[in-house]
Coordinates of C-alpha atoms and ligand atoms in Angstrom, one line a residue:
Chain A
M1 CA 0.0 0.0 0.0
Q2 CA 1.3 3.5 -0.9
A3 CA 1.5 6.1 1.8
D4 CA -1.4 8.1 0.4
E5 CA -3.5 4.9 0.0
R6 CA -3.1 4.3 3.7
T7 CA -5.0 7.5 4.5
Q8 CA -7.9 6.6 2.2
W9 CA -11.3 5.5 3.6
V10 CA -12.2 2.0 2.5
P11 CA -15.7 0.6 2.6
A12 CA -15.7 -2.3 5.0
A13 CA -19.3 -3.2 5.8
V14 CA -22.9 -2.1 5.8
S15 CA -23.7 -0.3 9.1
T16 CA -26.9 -2.3 9.8
D17 CA -25.0 -5.6 9.3
I18 CA -23.0 -5.0 12.5
L19 CA -25.5 -5.4 15.3
D20 CA -24.8 -3.7 18.7
G21 CA -22.5 -5.9 20.8
T22 CA -21.1 -7.9 17.9
V23 CA -18.0 -8.2 15.8
V24 CA -17.6 -9.0 12.1
P25 CA -14.7 -9.7 9.8
A26 CA -13.7 -7.3 7.0
A27 CA -10.6 -6.3 5.2
L28 CA -8.3 -3.4 4.1
P29 CA -5.7 -3.7 1.4
T30 CA -3.2 -4.2 4.3
G31 CA -5.1 -7.3 5.5
P32 CA -8.0 -8.6 7.5
I33 CA -9.7 -6.4 10.1
A34 CA -12.3 -6.9 12.8
V35 CA -15.1 -4.3 13.0
W36 CA -17.3 -4.2 16.1
R37 CA -19.9 -2.3 18.0
T38 CA -20.0 -1.9 21.8
A39 CA -23.2 -3.0 23.5
S40 CA -24.4 0.6 23.1
G41 CA -23.6 0.7 19.4
E42 CA -20.3 2.6 19.3
L43 CA -18.3 1.5 16.3
H44 CA -14.6 0.4 16.4
A45 CA -12.2 -1.4 14.1
N46 CA -8.8 -3.0 14.6
G47 CA -6.5 -5.6 13.1
D48 CA -7.9 -9.1 13.0
R49 CA -5.0 -10.8 14.8
C50 CA -5.0 -11.2 18.5
P51 CA -1.6 -10.0 19.9
H52 CA -1.4 -13.2 22.0
R53 CA -1.3 -16.1 19.5
G54 CA -2.8 -14.5 16.4
M55 CA -6.4 -15.9 16.6
R56 CA -8.8 -13.9 14.5
L57 CA -10.5 -11.3 16.8
S58 CA -13.5 -11.3 14.4
H59 CA -14.2 -14.8 15.9
G60 CA -14.4 -13.3 19.3
F61 CA -17.2 -11.6 21.2
V62 CA -18.2 -8.3 22.6
R63 CA -19.2 -7.6 26.2
G64 CA -20.0 -4.0 27.2
N65 CA -17.2 -1.9 25.8
S66 CA -14.7 -4.6 25.2
L67 CA -13.8 -7.1 22.5
S68 CA -12.7 -10.6 23.8
C69 CA -10.6 -13.1 21.9
I70 CA -12.3 -16.5 21.6
Y71 CA -9.1 -18.4 22.2
H72 CA -7.8 -17.5 25.7
G73 CA -10.1 -14.6 26.4
W74 CA -7.7 -11.7 26.3
R75 CA -9.9 -8.6 26.4
Y76 CA -9.4 -5.4 24.5
G77 CA -10.9 -2.0 25.1
R78 CA -12.0 0.8 22.7
D79 CA -8.4 2.1 22.4
G80 CA -7.2 -1.4 21.4
G81 CA -5.4 -1.8 24.7
C82 CA -5.4 -5.1 26.5
E83 CA -7.6 -4.8 29.6
H84 CA -7.5 -8.3 31.0
I85 CA -5.7 -11.7 30.7
P86 CA -7.8 -14.5 32.3
A87 CA -4.8 -16.7 32.9
H88 CA -3.2 -13.9 35.0
P89 CA -6.2 -12.2 36.6
G90 CA -4.2 -10.2 39.0
L91 CA -1.9 -8.7 36.4
E92 CA -2.4 -5.3 34.9
P93 CA -1.6 -6.0 31.2
P94 CA 1.4 -4.0 29.8
K95 CA 0.4 -1.0 27.7
S96 CA 2.4 -2.4 24.8
I97 CA -0.3 -5.1 24.2
N98 CA -2.6 -3.5 21.8
C99 CA -4.7 -4.9 18.9
G100 CA -4.2 -1.9 16.7
P101 CA -7.3 0.4 16.6
L102 CA -8.1 1.9 13.2
P103 CA -9.9 5.1 12.1
V104 CA -13.5 4.3 11.4
A105 CA -16.5 6.4 10.2
E106 CA -20.0 5.9 8.9
A107 CA -21.6 7.6 5.9
N108 CA -24.5 6.6 3.7
G109 CA -25.0 3.6 6.0
V110 CA -21.6 2.3 5.0
V111 CA -18.8 1.6 7.5
W112 CA -15.5 3.1 6.3
V113 CA -12.1 2.1 7.7
A114 CA -8.6 3.5 7.0
A115 CA -5.2 2.3 7.8
Q116 CA -4.2 5.8 8.9
A117 CA -6.4 8.7 9.9
P118 CA -7.5 10.5 6.6
E119 CA -7.8 14.3 6.8
E120 CA -11.5 14.4 5.9
A121 CA -14.6 12.5 6.7
P122 CA -15.7 10.0 4.0
A123 CA -17.5 11.7 1.0
E124 CA -21.3 11.6 1.3
I125 CA -23.4 10.6 -1.7
E126 CA -26.4 12.9 -1.1
G127 CA -29.7 11.1 -0.7
F128 CA -28.5 7.5 -1.0
E129 CA -28.1 4.7 1.6
A130 CA -26.5 1.3 1.7
L131 CA -28.7 -1.6 0.6
K132 CA -26.4 -4.7 0.6
S133 CA -22.8 -5.7 0.4
M134 CA -21.5 -8.5 -1.8
L135 CA -18.2 -10.0 -2.6
F136 CA -17.5 -10.2 -6.4
C137 CA -14.8 -12.5 -7.8
A138 CA -13.7 -9.7 -10.1
T139 CA -11.8 -6.4 -10.3
P140 CA -13.5 -3.0 -9.7
A141 CA -12.8 -2.2 -13.3
A142 CA -14.6 -5.3 -14.5
I143 CA -17.6 -4.5 -12.3
A144 CA -17.8 -0.9 -13.6
E145 CA -17.6 -2.2 -17.1
A146 CA -20.4 -4.7 -16.5
A147 CA -22.5 -2.0 -14.8
G148 CA -22.4 0.0 -18.0
G149 CA -19.1 1.8 -17.7
A150 CA -19.6 3.6 -14.4
L151 CA -20.3 2.8 -10.7
K152 CA -23.3 5.1 -10.8
T153 CA -25.9 2.9 -12.3
E154 CA -29.3 1.4 -12.0
L155 CA -30.4 -1.8 -10.4
G156 CA -33.8 -3.4 -11.2
G157 CA -35.2 0.0 -12.2
T158 CA -33.8 1.9 -9.1
P159 CA -31.0 4.4 -9.4
A160 CA -27.9 3.0 -7.6
H161 CA -24.3 3.7 -6.7
L162 CA -21.8 1.0 -6.3
V163 CA -19.1 1.6 -3.8
T164 CA -16.1 -0.8 -4.3
A165 CA -12.9 -1.9 -2.5
E166 CA -10.5 -4.3 -4.1
R167 CA -9.6 -6.8 -1.4
T168 CA -7.3 -9.1 -3.4
P169 CA -6.5 -9.0 -7.1
S170 CA -9.4 -11.4 -7.7
E171 CA -11.9 -10.2 -5.0
T172 CA -13.8 -6.9 -4.7
F173 CA -16.1 -5.9 -1.9
V174 CA -19.1 -4.1 -3.2
V175 CA -21.8 -2.1 -1.4
A176 CA -24.9 -1.1 -3.5
L177 CA -26.5 2.2 -2.4
V178 CA -30.1 3.1 -3.3
P179 CA -32.1 6.3 -2.7
T180 CA -33.1 6.8 0.9
G181 CA -36.7 5.7 1.4
T182 CA -36.7 3.2 -1.4
D183 CA -39.7 0.8 -0.8
V184 CA -39.2 -2.9 0.0
A185 CA -40.2 -4.2 -3.4
S186 CA -37.8 -2.0 -5.2
K187 CA -35.0 -2.9 -2.7
L188 CA -35.7 -6.6 -3.4
A189 CA -35.6 -6.0 -7.1
A190 CA -32.3 -4.0 -6.7
A191 CA -30.7 -6.9 -4.7
T192 CA -31.8 -9.4 -7.3
A193 CA -30.3 -7.2 -10.0
L194 CA -27.1 -7.0 -8.0
E195 CA -26.9 -10.8 -8.0
A196 CA -27.4 -10.7 -11.8
L197 CA -24.6 -8.1 -12.2
R198 CA -22.3 -10.3 -10.2
R199 CA -23.1 -13.3 -12.5
V200 CA -22.4 -11.2 -15.6
T201 CA -19.2 -9.8 -14.1
E202 CA -17.9 -13.1 -12.9
S203 CA -18.6 -14.9 -16.1
A204 CA -16.8 -12.2 -18.1
T205 CA -13.7 -12.5 -15.9
Chain B
M1 CA -36.3 -42.2 21.4
I2 CA -32.9 -43.7 20.6
L3 CA -30.5 -41.7 18.4
Y4 CA -27.7 -43.5 16.7
D5 CA -25.2 -40.6 17.0
Y6 CA -21.7 -39.5 16.2
I7 CA -20.4 -36.4 17.9
L8 CA -18.7 -34.9 14.8
S9 CA -21.6 -35.5 12.5
P10 CA -23.5 -32.3 11.7
S11 CA -26.5 -34.4 10.6
C12 CA -26.7 -36.0 14.0
Y13 CA -26.1 -32.6 15.7
K14 CA -29.2 -31.3 14.0
V15 CA -31.2 -33.9 15.8
R16 CA -29.5 -33.3 19.2
L17 CA -29.9 -29.6 18.8
L18 CA -33.6 -29.7 18.0
A19 CA -34.2 -32.1 20.9
S20 CA -32.3 -29.8 23.3
L21 CA -34.2 -26.7 22.1
L22 CA -37.5 -28.5 22.7
G23 CA -36.4 -30.0 26.0
V24 CA -36.8 -33.5 24.7
K25 CA -34.6 -36.3 26.1
L26 CA -32.8 -38.6 23.6
E27 CA -31.2 -41.8 24.4
L28 CA -27.9 -41.5 22.6
R29 CA -26.1 -44.6 21.1
A30 CA -22.6 -43.5 20.1
V31 CA -21.6 -44.9 16.7
D32 CA -18.0 -45.4 15.9
F33 CA -18.3 -43.7 12.5
H34 CA -14.6 -43.0 12.1
P35 CA -12.4 -44.9 12.1
G36 CA -14.6 -47.9 13.0
R37 CA -17.2 -47.5 10.1
E38 CA -19.8 -49.0 12.5
H39 CA -22.5 -47.5 10.3
K40 CA -21.5 -49.9 7.6
G41 CA -21.7 -52.9 9.9
D42 CA -24.5 -55.5 9.9
E43 CA -26.3 -54.2 13.0
L44 CA -26.8 -50.6 11.6
L45 CA -27.3 -51.7 8.0
A46 CA -30.2 -53.8 9.3
L47 CA -31.7 -50.5 10.6
N48 CA -30.6 -48.3 7.7
P49 CA -29.6 -50.0 4.5
A50 CA -28.2 -46.7 3.2
G51 CA -25.4 -47.0 5.8
S52 CA -25.6 -43.5 7.1
I53 CA -26.3 -41.8 10.4
P54 CA -28.4 -40.3 12.1
I55 CA -30.9 -43.1 12.8
L56 CA -33.8 -42.5 15.1
V57 CA -35.6 -45.4 16.6
D58 CA -38.8 -44.7 18.5
G59 CA -40.8 -47.9 19.2
E60 CA -41.9 -49.1 15.8
D61 CA -40.7 -46.0 14.0
V62 CA -37.3 -46.0 12.4
L63 CA -36.1 -42.9 10.6
T64 CA -32.9 -42.4 8.7
E65 CA -33.1 -39.0 7.1
S66 CA -32.3 -36.0 9.3
A67 CA -35.0 -33.9 7.8
A68 CA -37.6 -36.6 8.5
I69 CA -36.3 -37.0 12.0
L70 CA -36.6 -33.2 12.7
S71 CA -40.2 -33.3 11.3
Y72 CA -41.0 -36.3 13.5
I73 CA -39.6 -34.8 16.8
A74 CA -41.3 -31.5 16.1
A75 CA -44.6 -33.1 15.3
K76 CA -44.5 -35.0 18.6
H77 CA -43.0 -32.3 20.9
G78 CA -43.0 -28.8 19.2
Q79 CA -45.7 -28.1 16.6
N80 CA -44.7 -24.5 16.6
W81 CA -41.4 -25.5 15.0
L82 CA -43.2 -26.8 12.0
A83 CA -44.9 -24.9 9.2
T84 CA -48.5 -24.0 9.8
S85 CA -51.1 -25.3 7.3
D86 CA -50.5 -22.1 5.2
A87 CA -49.4 -23.1 1.7
G88 CA -46.6 -20.6 1.7
E89 CA -45.1 -21.9 4.9
V90 CA -45.5 -25.6 3.9
G91 CA -43.8 -24.9 0.6
A92 CA -41.0 -22.8 2.2
Q93 CA -40.3 -25.5 4.9
Q94 CA -40.1 -28.2 2.3
Q95 CA -37.9 -26.0 0.1
W96 CA -35.4 -25.5 2.9
L97 CA -35.4 -29.1 4.0
S98 CA -34.5 -30.1 0.5
F99 CA -32.0 -27.3 0.2
S100 CA -30.3 -28.7 3.4
H101 CA -29.3 -31.8 1.4
R102 CA -27.4 -29.6 -1.0
L103 CA -25.5 -28.1 1.9
T104 CA -24.8 -31.6 3.1
S105 CA -23.4 -32.8 -0.2
A106 CA -21.5 -29.7 -1.1
L107 CA -20.2 -28.2 2.2
G108 CA -20.4 -31.5 4.1
G109 CA -18.5 -33.1 1.2
A110 CA -15.8 -30.5 1.2
R111 CA -15.5 -31.0 5.0
L112 CA -15.0 -34.7 4.7
V113 CA -12.3 -34.3 2.1
E114 CA -10.5 -31.7 4.2
M115 CA -10.9 -33.2 7.7
L116 CA -11.1 -37.0 7.1
H117 CA -9.3 -37.1 3.7
F118 CA -12.3 -38.8 2.1
P119 CA -11.9 -39.0 -1.7
G120 CA -13.7 -36.2 -3.7
D121 CA -13.2 -33.2 -5.9
L122 CA -12.5 -30.5 -3.3
A123 CA -12.7 -27.6 -5.7
A124 CA -16.0 -28.7 -7.2
L125 CA -17.5 -29.3 -3.8
Q126 CA -16.4 -25.9 -2.5
E127 CA -17.8 -24.2 -5.6
A128 CA -21.1 -25.9 -5.1
G129 CA -21.0 -24.9 -1.4
I130 CA -20.4 -21.2 -2.3
A131 CA -23.3 -21.3 -4.7
A132 CA -25.5 -22.6 -2.0
L133 CA -24.3 -20.0 0.5
R134 CA -24.9 -17.2 -1.9
E135 CA -28.4 -18.5 -2.4
L136 CA -29.0 -18.7 1.3
E137 CA -27.6 -15.2 1.9
A138 CA -29.9 -13.7 -0.8
A139 CA -32.9 -15.4 0.7
L140 CA -32.0 -14.3 4.3
F141 CA -31.4 -10.7 3.1
A142 CA -34.9 -10.7 1.5
R143 CA -36.3 -12.0 4.8
R144 CA -34.5 -9.2 6.7
L145 CA -36.1 -6.6 4.3
T146 CA -39.5 -7.8 5.5
G147 CA -38.5 -7.7 9.2
Q148 CA -37.9 -11.5 9.5
T149 CA -34.9 -13.3 10.9
F150 CA -35.6 -17.0 10.1
L151 CA -36.3 -18.9 7.0
V152 CA -40.0 -19.8 7.4
G153 CA -42.9 -17.8 8.8
D154 CA -42.3 -15.5 11.8
R155 CA -40.3 -17.8 14.1
I156 CA -37.5 -20.3 14.2
T157 CA -38.5 -23.7 12.7
I158 CA -36.9 -27.0 11.7
A159 CA -36.0 -25.4 8.4
D160 CA -33.4 -23.3 10.3
I161 CA -32.1 -26.2 12.3
A162 CA -31.8 -28.4 9.1
C163 CA -29.6 -25.7 7.4
F164 CA -27.6 -24.3 10.3
P165 CA -25.0 -27.0 11.0
Y166 CA -23.4 -27.4 7.6
V167 CA -23.4 -23.7 7.1
A168 CA -21.8 -23.0 10.4
L169 CA -19.1 -25.6 9.7
A170 CA -18.3 -24.4 6.1
P171 CA -14.9 -23.3 7.3
D172 CA -14.0 -26.9 8.0
G173 CA -14.2 -27.5 4.3
S174 CA -12.1 -24.3 3.7
V175 CA -15.1 -22.3 2.6
S176 CA -15.2 -18.8 4.2
L177 CA -18.3 -17.4 5.8
D178 CA -16.8 -13.9 5.9
P179 CA -18.8 -12.5 2.9
Y180 CA -22.3 -13.3 4.2
A181 CA -23.7 -10.7 6.5
S182 CA -27.3 -11.9 6.6
I183 CA -26.1 -15.5 7.3
R184 CA -24.0 -14.2 10.2
I185 CA -27.0 -12.5 11.7
W186 CA -29.2 -15.6 11.2
M187 CA -26.6 -17.9 12.8
R188 CA -26.3 -15.6 15.7
A189 CA -30.1 -15.7 16.3
I190 CA -30.0 -19.5 16.3
R191 CA -27.1 -19.6 18.7
A192 CA -29.0 -17.2 21.0
Q193 CA -31.9 -19.6 21.5
P194 CA -32.4 -20.8 25.0
R195 CA -31.0 -24.4 25.5
F196 CA -28.8 -24.0 22.4
I197 CA -26.1 -26.7 22.5
E198 CA -22.6 -26.9 20.9
M199 CA -20.8 -29.4 18.8
P200 CA -17.1 -29.3 18.0
G201 CA -16.6 -26.3 15.7
I202 CA -19.9 -24.6 16.6
H203 CA -19.7 -22.7 19.9
R204 CA -22.3 -20.9 21.9
L205 CA -22.4 -17.1 22.4
H206 CA -20.0 -16.6 25.3
E207 CA -21.3 -13.1 25.9
L208 CA -24.6 -14.5 27.0
A209 CA -22.9 -16.2 30.0
P210 CA -22.4 -14.0 33.1
D211 CA -19.2 -11.9 32.8
P212 CA -16.6 -13.4 35.1
L213 CA -15.2 -9.9 35.7
A214 CA -18.6 -8.4 36.6
G215 CA -18.3 -6.6 39.9
D216 CA -14.7 -5.5 39.2
A217 CA -15.9 -2.4 37.4
Ligands
GSH1 N1 -29.4 -39.4 5.5 C1 -28.9 -38.1 5.4 C2 -27.4 -38.2 5.3 C3 -26.7 -37.8 6.6 C4 -25.2 -38.0 6.4 O1 -24.6 -37.6 5.3 N2 -24.6 -38.7 7.3 C5 -23.1 -39.0 7.2 C6 -22.5 -38.6 8.5 S1 -22.5 -36.9 8.9 C7 -23.0 -40.4 6.9 O2 -23.5 -41.2 7.6 N3 -22.2 -40.7 5.9 C8 -21.9 -42.1 5.6 C9 -22.3 -42.5 4.2 O3 -23.3 -41.9 3.7 O4 -21.7 -43.5 3.8 C10 -29.4 -37.2 6.5 O5 -29.9 -37.8 7.5 O6 -29.3 -36.0 6.4
FES2 S1 -4.9 -15.9 20.9 FE1 -6.2 -14.4 21.6 S2 -6.2 -14.7 23.7 FE2 -4.8 -16.2 23.0

């Protein structure tokens, strides 16, 4: 990753897909990340490797304001710092144990994460909100081409924006945005059209 | 009710899970599936010529298909876990019970190749597994749009129990569950049920247990 890419917001998840008090897996170009909400809904992101033995923190669980590793229960706070080591309950964990918190923001119902703090908030697309995320086995360029040459498109009769993040050279994370207030039937049609777009894109790749 | 059971079998776990959720007691008969291949021995072949487990024996009734066993236990002990007489529910329930066999052959097949080194075309099984997961994700997303969490009707049913284990164990066949947000939320809702039980590779929600540190704060 180039230095300037590190300070770019990357779409990581749909806001409503991360329930309060849960953690989900996602990825930056630098590698896997864990994105989680505290019990009261505050959003956090960090690297997906537990500093203890490297277990994926996205397999862990949230209690209150902390994220716990599923393996040996090391517990991390909102600043990424280790708060508790069950095997040594009397020990105050050294400050150096930290799971690497990442800048995180929400816009258009999309969760954006960056490797390093960007200067500005993620750009808003006025009047649109996230419908659904999908992983395409294709490049962002192939997706744009299949969508008619641009990521501003139309899905099942509804205007749509596609927000994309290349995760690996063969996998792209896609979030489809539709106008705020779109009715359920049109949302369903848009989701079905997104599946069709993936089929077309993947069979062209 | 006697269940011929193997702890690592997701199909047997479906039956144990439903029984636990319904508070029904099963008499478990442990089958030495691997490496003993007891399911291919005379005693079990007499009960089930197909040579597979689970097998449920309840008096005169002998059942050898997990979907049938789930229907049977629910009919006896948990009507609310079955479709109502509504045609839409009946159809959807049958649809997902049939679909669960696709999960068994694709994701279960990949798991047997990866874990027990059974012969099979791993790449083809994984591809079929991913196709099934994408289909399930799309269906569960559509359910969420209408405010529902589970596959059939407005509550958890045997359709969810039939599909849950092989989906949850997809990573055993090196098929990632990371891309499927609606599946993740659905699996969490199943694991949050009272009297949920675990099997190796499927754990309960630790956060639902009392916090061992509570009181420190
Ligand atoms: N009868 C099906 C099949 C269940 C199944 O695949 N069972 C596996 C163990 S998890 C088995 O017995 N395989 C041995 C075989 O089919 O030879 C069901 O009850 O869903
Ligand atoms: S690997 Fe996370 S606590 Fe041990």
